[in-house]
């Protein structure tokens, strides 16, 4: 092999090595860019989910408060209902006639 | 003019008026009075209307509402002079342009104000628009792209409603005489060259009156506008130092921008192949050979390197033909690993020497003369990261005119439209920003390619171009669809197209699920989807 051919072969070998190194750099760079992108996407998701969580927690608090208020109102209404029912029952209870009550009182006085 | 302003309003609505039908003029004024945002002034400049009722009507409104001002010109000076009188009189922070027969929707100004309030440096706002017919019905909604400077060179797409910072309008010299018919395009080109922030409000806030003789009905109604428009675009290109010539486009109102590629740029075509043959229009051809032959034949650029990354089974005869076609411009790179498109392109770029790289499938055929120059030259603009060509199937229907990512998917809008169609709003004939382009024919600067890590080799077959486009976008660079770089793409003649779910998930894991496309909204890309969404609920009951 002549010196010229040897040099050319060495040049080709080095050129191939440079290309391989470049290729390796590319794949590593893609990996980094991909990780950065995934981190960015996860952070965006995190922000979105956190906001959604906050909203849901707020909503949950509001609903719980509304539920408690409704429960209290229901209890109060139930209590008023019981009183009203008792009163109604009392009012609706059959009473002795005037003649009978007079007779009962007279009998009592005679005892 | 009545001196009655109490303080600077937020918006000065400038309306040049010349002989509109009085009822239409009244509707226009009423649409401003009906705004749910009160901090405005309406400056109506009567350009010496022949109908004396026109200034009388405006004067009556001005008497009733101190926010309305009438300026009466003594001569008919045409739209530029009249508009400039309005600009001179404006005291608002922003100027909103309203034609004398058009309508604002009631929350137009409040929506624009909301957009302005989000950032301190907003200099220009534009909104979506539709048309309103003589019977008052609206139609033809134009859902516009987000800020798209390349598209503005090809068409005045921002149009109505345009709201510009008053100080900037004055700084650039307001409307210019001699640009009648395209005076708004010329102004917006000059304003956007200096604007710090441009905001698109993706809602229809303006109804453009469609009456006989108006541009809304017939784009050829003002033939003088085209000459002015071409001149406006050319001067804009010159101001920016873009080496290109503006000319008439595929239809009135569209402009072509023919760039010149620096002859000293070395361009490397990187073509992966297995050396397959296929029948094209009844003739068997070695696809890669014809791809290279047509690519070289239809460019005048001299410094082109052809890097062919070929799998081991590639027939010797094909390689011999390639040597014959490309001569000493050919670099053959053998590839012995299993099929991986991304890896083959990456390997090819690593063996290339050009500072511009063009990815080219082996099943393409260049059609347009200068396809390479038009594809590569925009990369001289530092904020352009990627360009993609317009591709057709062999029957001349569109295969690719830019990607759009929406509705949890990656789409090719306008697929199967015919070659002579211009698209709903000129999308097929105007160079424009897109979210992505296919890697079947795309170009990048070498430094950008290495900066983003090239194609992801974890995606060997599908969506590697989608991932690449996302990467380009993540660096803040623009991706352009180049309508005047045309090729055939005999798609999937060399490989069976099959998408695996994991490929989609790999892209989603990096970039998330796409919802709405910034440049080709789904309402434009897939109008049928919009129609389904608009169907009444009881239809499905």
XYZ file of C-alpha atoms in Angstrom:
652
model
C 0.000 0.000 0.000
C 1.390 3.432 -0.950
C 1.723 6.235 1.598
C -1.033 8.121 -0.205
C -3.426 5.179 0.043
C -2.530 4.679 3.696
C -3.221 8.334 4.426
C -6.521 8.154 2.563
C -7.585 5.079 4.494
C -6.617 6.766 7.770
C -8.617 9.860 6.736
C -11.646 7.685 5.976
C -11.304 5.911 9.306
C -11.093 9.207 11.178
C -14.003 10.616 9.204
C -16.072 7.572 10.155
C -15.085 8.006 13.785
C -16.133 11.661 13.722
C -19.491 10.683 12.216
C -19.976 8.030 14.887
C -19.105 10.502 17.638
C -21.528 13.026 16.154
C -24.202 10.357 16.039
C -23.574 9.452 19.643
C -23.820 13.144 20.551
C -27.133 13.365 18.729
C -28.705 10.454 20.584
C -27.518 11.771 23.944
C -28.773 15.243 23.091
C -32.143 13.800 22.065
C -32.303 11.954 25.365
C -31.626 15.210 27.254
C -34.131 17.195 25.193
C -36.666 14.414 25.694
C -36.140 14.416 29.446
C -36.444 18.194 29.570
C -39.645 17.981 27.567
C -41.037 15.274 29.806
C -40.114 17.287 32.894
C -41.803 20.323 31.385
C -44.879 18.331 30.522
C -45.009 16.779 34.010
C -44.607 20.195 35.618
C -47.418 21.575 33.471
C -49.554 18.571 34.395
C -48.608 19.084 38.021
C -49.630 22.733 37.881
C -52.876 21.868 36.172
C -53.693 19.022 38.537
C -52.752 21.137 41.562
C -55.059 23.903 40.387
C -57.798 21.395 39.715
C -57.215 19.885 43.152
C -57.467 23.322 44.775
C -60.676 23.995 42.924
C -62.094 20.625 43.930
C -61.066 21.120 47.552
C -62.747 24.541 47.525
C -65.789 23.011 45.937
C -65.759 20.190 48.428
C -65.572 22.691 51.327
C -68.392 24.696 49.859
C -70.501 21.594 49.345
C -69.734 20.348 52.863
C -70.767 23.709 54.265
C -73.919 23.655 52.191
C -74.586 20.110 53.386
C -74.070 21.064 57.046
C -76.292 24.075 56.641
C -78.938 21.947 54.996
C -78.638 19.355 57.758
C -78.996 22.012 60.462
C -81.976 23.493 58.693
C -83.457 20.027 58.313
C -82.933 19.287 62.034
C -84.513 22.589 62.945
C -87.440 21.949 60.660
C -87.817 18.435 62.036
C -87.860 19.830 65.559
C -90.459 22.410 64.595
C -92.410 19.704 62.887
C -92.382 17.576 66.059
C -93.631 20.500 68.126
C -96.301 21.258 65.597
C -97.333 17.616 65.476
C -97.529 17.453 69.246
C -99.589 20.591 69.301
C -101.778 19.247 66.575
C -102.180 15.967 68.409
C -103.027 17.890 71.485
C -105.519 19.997 69.640
C -106.975 17.053 67.854
C -107.419 14.953 71.050
C -111.173 14.450 71.766
C -112.259 16.432 74.866
C -115.103 15.587 77.298
C -118.321 17.468 76.756
C -119.252 20.460 78.967
C -122.048 18.485 80.650
C -119.674 15.689 81.490
C -116.999 18.019 82.833
C -119.618 19.787 85.017
C -120.811 16.471 86.309
C -117.191 15.430 87.089
C -116.612 18.624 89.057
C -119.884 18.262 90.952
C -119.010 14.709 91.814
C -115.655 15.813 93.082
C -117.163 18.461 95.276
C -119.544 15.987 96.792
C -116.746 13.581 97.752
C -64.976 68.334 15.160
C -66.409 68.974 18.604
C -63.902 69.506 21.470
C -65.647 67.503 24.140
C -63.339 64.723 25.328
C -63.014 64.442 29.073
C -59.985 62.146 29.300
C -58.054 59.597 27.243
C -60.248 56.601 26.467
C -58.834 53.107 26.105
C -59.937 52.715 22.491
C -60.275 55.173 19.640
C -62.411 53.516 16.995
C -61.490 55.068 13.653
C -64.045 54.769 10.865
C -63.556 56.397 7.469
C -66.978 56.943 5.921
C -67.903 57.359 2.284
C -71.471 57.015 1.085
C -72.612 53.889 2.919
C -76.340 53.038 2.879
C -77.698 55.044 5.802
C -79.402 52.084 7.500
C -76.139 50.130 7.346
C -74.216 53.084 8.767
C -76.698 53.317 11.629
C -76.259 49.611 12.391
C -72.503 50.113 12.441
C -72.754 53.003 14.939
C -75.327 51.154 17.044
C -72.974 48.166 17.283
C -70.381 50.461 18.872
C -72.880 52.080 21.245
C -74.013 48.581 22.281
C -70.541 47.637 23.559
C -70.477 46.297 27.101
C -67.202 48.223 27.518
C -67.684 51.959 27.840
C -64.180 53.423 27.618
C -64.062 54.241 23.902
C -64.404 57.079 21.424
C -65.735 56.677 17.916
C -64.158 58.948 15.323
C -66.104 58.951 12.073
C -64.386 60.740 9.224
C -66.809 61.607 6.451
C -64.773 61.637 3.263
C -67.027 64.164 1.520
C -69.911 61.731 0.929
C -72.182 62.622 -1.947
C -75.203 61.721 0.156
C -75.666 64.648 2.571
C -77.697 62.408 4.885
C -74.516 60.537 5.857
C -72.854 63.341 7.875
C -76.258 64.394 9.191
C -76.897 60.953 10.653
C -73.452 60.846 12.250
C -73.940 64.353 13.665
C -77.216 63.250 15.254
C -75.482 60.331 16.966
C -72.639 62.635 18.027
C -75.139 64.966 19.667
C -76.639 62.105 21.649
C -73.340 60.493 22.713
C -70.285 62.661 23.532
C -68.007 59.708 22.761
C -68.867 60.004 19.067
C -66.992 62.543 16.957
C -67.686 63.575 13.380
C -64.883 64.900 11.220
C -66.047 66.287 7.890
C -63.548 66.476 5.065
C -63.907 69.224 2.456
C -62.667 66.983 -0.342
C -62.805 63.310 -1.148
C -59.316 62.147 -0.257
C -59.912 58.370 -0.424
C -59.526 55.936 2.423
C -55.917 56.665 3.397
C -56.441 60.409 3.865
C -59.707 59.862 5.709
C -58.227 57.186 7.973
C -55.234 59.382 8.782
C -57.549 62.248 9.772
C -59.093 59.801 12.226
C -55.701 58.662 13.510
C -54.603 62.278 13.987
C -57.690 63.005 16.069
C -57.463 59.833 18.168
C -56.643 60.308 21.845
C -57.137 56.685 22.918
C -54.317 54.352 23.911
C -55.302 51.972 21.112
C -56.817 52.477 17.695
C -59.470 50.016 16.550
C -60.216 50.002 12.834
C -63.869 49.669 11.891
C -65.279 49.970 8.368
C -68.414 52.086 7.925
C -70.689 49.164 7.112
C -69.347 46.505 9.477
C -70.424 45.458 12.956
C -68.703 44.825 16.247
C -70.138 42.108 18.468
C -71.268 43.548 21.832
C -68.300 42.250 23.833
C -65.645 42.947 21.188
C -63.900 45.766 23.037
C -64.121 44.123 26.456
C -62.575 40.910 25.092
C -59.767 42.893 23.453
C -59.256 44.872 26.671
C -58.959 41.598 28.602
C -56.284 40.400 26.160
C -54.365 43.662 26.476
C -54.563 43.564 30.260
C -52.791 40.195 30.379
C -49.479 41.763 29.307
C -48.027 45.242 29.561
C -46.301 45.187 26.190
C -49.156 44.378 23.815
C -48.889 46.535 20.703
C -51.250 44.769 18.320
C -54.363 42.643 18.812
C -56.398 40.907 16.142
C -59.476 38.736 16.390
C -61.392 36.198 14.344
C -64.122 37.467 12.038
C -67.059 36.352 9.940
C -69.313 37.872 7.317
C -72.781 39.317 7.670
C -75.189 39.134 4.747
C -77.883 41.572 3.693
C -80.439 39.631 5.736
C -78.316 40.004 8.863
C -77.256 36.372 9.039
C -73.595 35.621 9.702
C -71.498 33.034 7.917
C -67.977 32.203 6.744
C -66.229 32.428 10.119
C -62.462 32.766 9.714
C -60.765 31.103 12.661
C -57.309 32.581 12.330
C -53.917 31.284 13.301
C -51.968 32.693 16.202
C -49.366 35.263 15.219
C -48.054 34.103 11.860
C -45.622 36.595 10.269
C -44.893 34.436 7.235
C -48.580 34.169 6.460
C -49.006 37.940 6.744
C -46.547 38.243 3.865
C -48.807 36.047 1.734
C -52.157 37.511 2.724
C -53.668 40.179 4.984
C -55.027 37.510 7.295
C -55.304 39.555 10.498
C -57.690 42.063 8.904
C -60.736 42.593 11.187
C -60.802 43.392 14.049
C -57.389 45.015 14.246
C -56.475 47.033 17.325
C -53.122 48.832 17.280
C -51.253 50.874 19.872
C -51.783 54.515 18.850
C -48.235 55.637 19.612
C -46.828 52.869 17.405
C -49.176 53.704 14.543
C -47.929 57.277 14.653
C -44.312 56.162 15.026
C -44.470 54.173 11.779
C -46.165 57.036 9.941
C -49.835 55.929 9.988
C -51.467 54.898 6.696
C -49.461 55.611 3.549
C -50.701 57.331 0.426
C -50.297 55.144 -2.621
C -51.291 51.928 -0.851
C -55.046 52.388 -1.268
C -56.879 49.079 -1.140
C -54.088 47.458 0.862
C -53.426 50.350 3.223
C -54.335 48.238 6.257
C -52.007 45.422 5.155
C -49.197 47.914 4.681
C -49.819 49.484 8.089
C -50.000 46.140 9.902
C -46.785 44.949 8.216
C -44.983 48.071 9.435
C -46.507 47.942 12.922
C -45.723 44.243 13.427
C -42.102 44.792 12.443
C -41.764 46.905 15.584
C -44.453 45.459 17.861
C -43.226 44.025 21.152
C -46.135 41.615 21.528
C -48.884 40.569 19.147
C -51.977 38.850 20.508
C -54.643 36.846 18.722
C -58.072 36.645 20.351
C -59.530 33.421 18.931
C -63.138 34.566 18.937
C -65.323 36.070 16.230
C -65.689 39.676 17.407
C -66.282 41.374 14.042
C -68.921 40.943 11.345
C -67.664 41.966 7.908
C -70.528 43.278 5.744
C -70.942 41.275 2.559
C -72.694 43.500 0.036
C -72.272 43.719 -3.733
C -69.023 45.499 -4.570
C -67.363 44.799 -1.220
C -64.235 42.700 -0.878
C -66.099 40.432 1.536
C -68.195 39.166 -1.401
C -65.727 39.443 -4.247
C -62.027 39.405 -3.557
C -61.501 40.925 -7.033
C -63.743 43.926 -6.265
C -60.738 46.217 -5.807
C -58.211 45.256 -8.482
C -55.935 48.200 -7.581
C -55.501 46.614 -4.146
C -53.296 43.839 -5.517
C -50.665 46.187 -6.897
C -50.577 48.065 -3.594
C -50.444 44.798 -1.669
C -47.490 43.447 -3.642
C -45.637 46.698 -3.103
C -46.416 46.652 0.629
C -45.067 43.102 0.960
C -41.990 43.865 -1.157
C -41.115 46.919 0.920
C -41.628 44.883 4.067
C -39.221 42.198 2.791
C -36.698 44.871 1.870
C -36.935 46.519 5.282
C -36.273 43.158 6.963
C -33.412 42.340 4.636
C -35.105 39.232 3.258
C -33.734 38.534 -0.210
C -36.999 37.811 -1.988
C -39.452 39.067 -4.564
C -43.144 39.545 -3.841
C -45.596 38.814 -6.618
C -49.200 37.955 -7.293
C -50.434 34.800 -5.615
C -52.733 31.981 -6.679
C -55.779 34.242 -6.320
C -56.385 37.951 -5.673
C -55.507 38.930 -2.126
C -52.732 36.322 -1.928
C -49.085 37.037 -2.629
C -46.182 34.781 -3.475
C -42.802 35.340 -1.889
C -39.974 33.972 -4.027
C -36.802 33.845 -1.968
C -33.277 33.696 -3.295
C -30.907 31.214 -1.693
C -27.400 32.364 -0.913
C -25.226 30.544 -3.520
C -22.517 29.979 -0.914
C -24.760 27.787 1.223
C -23.956 24.112 0.983
C -27.167 22.088 1.118
C -27.087 18.392 1.998
C -29.970 16.203 0.878
C -30.192 13.258 3.257
C -32.106 10.337 1.769
C -32.665 6.995 3.506
C -33.385 4.114 1.143
C -33.483 0.393 0.580
C -33.200 0.936 -3.135
C -36.676 -0.328 -3.897
C -38.473 -0.086 -7.200
C -42.148 0.600 -7.688
C -44.703 1.257 -10.381
C -45.413 4.947 -10.747
C -47.988 5.907 -13.370
C -47.527 2.516 -14.985
C -43.760 2.689 -15.202
C -41.398 0.810 -12.904
C -38.730 3.037 -11.435
C -35.952 2.865 -8.884
C -37.558 5.368 -6.527
C -34.430 6.822 -4.969
C -32.799 7.378 -8.342
C -35.750 9.367 -9.644
C -35.976 11.262 -6.354
C -32.363 12.395 -6.713
C -32.652 12.991 -10.459
C -35.723 15.248 -10.102
C -34.349 16.988 -6.994
C -31.178 18.005 -8.833
C -32.907 18.770 -12.113
C -35.354 21.204 -10.524
C -32.930 23.342 -8.613
C -30.499 25.951 -9.849
C -28.541 25.839 -6.626
C -25.065 24.522 -7.362
C -23.678 23.515 -3.999
C -25.801 20.457 -3.296
C -24.527 17.313 -1.606
C -26.550 14.101 -1.865
C -26.159 11.794 1.141
C -27.853 8.460 0.541
C -28.102 6.171 3.559
C -28.708 2.771 2.036
C -29.536 -0.565 3.632
C -27.395 -3.528 2.701
C -29.974 -5.048 0.330
C -29.876 -1.991 -1.932
C -29.096 -3.361 -5.408
C -25.692 -2.451 -6.853
C -27.427 -1.307 -10.026
C -29.333 1.324 -8.062
C -26.125 2.587 -6.436
C -24.490 2.715 -9.824
C -27.377 4.745 -11.216
C -27.135 7.108 -8.257
C -23.430 7.647 -8.965
C -24.310 8.427 -12.533
C -27.068 10.910 -11.592
C -25.344 12.704 -8.719
C -21.700 12.317 -9.695
C -19.164 13.602 -7.188
C -21.941 15.225 -5.150
C -22.948 11.741 -3.919
C -22.028 10.444 -0.470
C -23.044 6.814 0.056
C -23.474 5.700 3.656
C -24.098 1.990 4.174
C -26.562 1.099 6.947
C -26.681 -2.424 8.313
C -28.914 -2.225 11.358
C -32.668 -2.955 11.505
C -34.997 -0.361 9.981
C -35.059 2.884 11.933
C -35.921 5.979 9.907
C -34.717 8.311 12.635
C -31.380 6.599 12.961
C -30.845 6.545 9.214
C -31.473 10.280 8.941
C -29.277 10.993 11.967
C -26.464 8.895 10.517
C -26.880 10.642 7.168
C -26.698 14.108 8.717
C -23.597 13.065 10.657
C -21.942 12.136 7.340
C -23.054 15.353 5.632
C -21.141 18.594 5.352
C -23.810 21.166 4.464
C -24.857 23.885 6.869
C -28.406 23.275 5.644
C -29.829 19.754 5.717
C -32.866 18.555 3.785
C -34.553 15.291 4.776
C -35.967 13.599 1.743
C -37.860 10.335 1.455
C -36.754 8.164 -1.425
C -40.327 8.009 -2.755
C -40.616 11.661 -3.741
C -40.275 13.515 -7.018
C -39.625 17.250 -7.182
C -42.196 19.148 -9.244
C -41.608 22.873 -8.913
C -38.519 24.502 -10.338
C -36.606 26.063 -7.448
C -38.213 23.747 -4.891
C -34.933 23.537 -2.978
C -34.263 27.276 -2.933
C -37.776 28.047 -1.656
C -37.539 25.326 0.975
C -34.094 26.231 2.294
C -33.847 30.025 1.957
C -36.301 30.852 4.810
C -33.811 29.218 7.189
C -31.640 32.313 6.799
C -34.129 34.018 9.126
C -32.720 33.201 12.554
C -36.084 32.464 14.150
C -37.073 29.906 11.509
C -36.110 26.422 12.659
C -37.787 24.064 10.212
C -39.454 24.220 6.807
C -41.593 21.665 5.017
C -42.717 21.296 1.425
C -46.142 20.793 -0.111
C -46.580 17.186 -1.156
C -49.017 15.515 -3.533
C -50.065 11.958 -4.189
C -49.473 10.794 -7.726
C -53.046 11.825 -8.627
C -52.174 15.425 -7.693
C -54.313 15.475 -4.563
C -52.697 16.960 -1.481
C -50.794 14.538 0.731
C -49.206 17.133 2.994
C -49.726 20.835 3.599
C -48.455 21.067 7.159
C -49.350 19.174 10.303
C -51.963 20.209 12.858
C -52.039 18.716 16.334
C -55.450 18.787 18.001
C -58.180 16.633 19.429
C -55.591 14.294 20.987
C -54.161 13.444 17.575
C -51.630 14.390 14.904
C -53.269 15.312 11.618
C -52.633 16.167 7.967
C -55.231 18.900 7.310
C -56.439 19.363 3.726
C -55.424 15.842 2.692
C -56.994 14.883 -0.661
C -57.791 18.491 -1.626
C -56.868 18.926 -5.265
C -53.767 20.718 -6.467
C -55.731 23.652 -7.915
C -57.650 24.335 -4.717
C -56.479 27.172 -2.521
C -57.895 26.002 0.811
C -60.613 27.564 2.977
C -58.673 30.807 3.536
C -55.678 30.409 1.245
C -53.967 27.815 3.440
C -52.825 25.706 0.474
C -51.228 28.472 -1.548
C -49.649 30.727 1.038
C -46.445 30.065 2.963
C -47.352 30.046 6.630
C -46.448 29.024 10.142
C -47.581 25.540 11.132
C -47.176 23.391 14.203
C -45.379 20.708 12.255
C -44.333 19.366 8.890
C -43.643 15.900 7.576
C -40.076 14.673 7.466
C -40.712 13.287 3.978
C -39.364 16.621 2.744
C -38.183 19.127 5.315
C -35.176 21.369 5.872
C -33.244 22.607 8.891
C -30.108 24.455 9.770
C -27.379 22.085 10.824
C -26.876 23.824 14.202
C -30.580 23.606 14.999
C -30.621 19.908 14.121
C -27.732 19.134 16.469
C -29.047 21.507 19.117
C -32.293 19.588 19.477
C -30.700 16.162 19.167
C -31.935 15.304 15.695
C -34.613 12.662 15.269
C -35.475 10.574 18.287
C -34.306 7.048 17.587
C -36.795 5.744 20.121
C -39.341 6.399 17.365
C -38.109 4.303 14.446
C -41.165 4.414 12.180
C -43.911 6.877 13.067
C -44.272 10.262 14.745
C -40.528 10.914 14.695
C -41.310 14.020 12.656
C -44.014 15.054 15.116
C -41.499 14.771 17.939
C -38.922 16.723 15.903
C -41.440 19.519 15.276
C -42.299 19.730 18.956
C -38.569 19.968 19.702
C -38.124 22.812 17.234
C -41.092 24.630 18.711
C -39.781 24.130 22.251
C -36.679 26.106 21.295
C -38.896 29.042 20.283
C -38.259 28.672 16.558
C -40.894 28.893 13.844
C -41.865 26.029 11.544
C -42.981 27.006 8.044
C -45.071 25.250 5.445
C -43.685 26.278 2.052
C -46.506 26.209 -0.477
C -44.261 27.025 -3.431
C -41.948 24.047 -2.873
C -43.908 21.206 -4.466
C -43.119 17.519 -4.772
C -44.918 14.271 -5.358
C -44.825 11.834 -2.486
C -45.666 8.282 -3.454
C -46.323 7.666 0.222
C -45.723 4.276 1.776
C -44.762 2.651 -1.495
C -41.606 1.586 0.266
C -42.986 0.704 3.655
C -46.253 -0.473 5.125
C -47.868 2.268 7.197
C -48.949 0.968 10.574
C -49.106 3.030 13.722
C -48.543 1.395 17.083
C -50.163 2.808 20.199
C -46.843 2.929 22.062
C -45.484 5.290 19.433
C -48.264 7.770 20.123
C -47.758 7.386 23.864
C -44.031 8.029 23.493
C -44.780 11.416 21.929
C -47.497 12.194 24.469
C -45.178 11.360 27.365
C -42.837 14.102 26.169
C -45.199 16.738 24.909
C -48.625 16.006 26.361
C -51.969 15.494 24.646
C -52.676 18.018 21.889
C -55.934 19.891 22.276
C -56.146 22.796 19.825
C -53.713 23.711 17.065
C -52.309 27.231 17.232
C -51.989 27.703 13.484
C -54.603 25.479 11.854
C -57.526 25.424 14.275
C -59.674 22.309 14.088
C -62.598 24.391 12.819
C -60.523 25.100 9.694
C -58.663 21.803 9.501
C -61.670 19.604 10.094
C -64.887 21.595 9.530
C -66.964 18.415 9.722
C -65.905 18.045 13.346
C -67.234 21.528 14.011
C -70.503 20.677 12.343
C -70.941 17.605 14.529
C -70.208 19.697 17.604
C -72.853 22.202 16.534
C -75.620 19.624 16.097
C -78.455 20.097 18.587
C -78.369 17.794 21.599
C -81.918 16.582 21.055
C -80.791 14.963 17.827
C -79.105 12.314 19.930
C -81.963 11.958 22.437
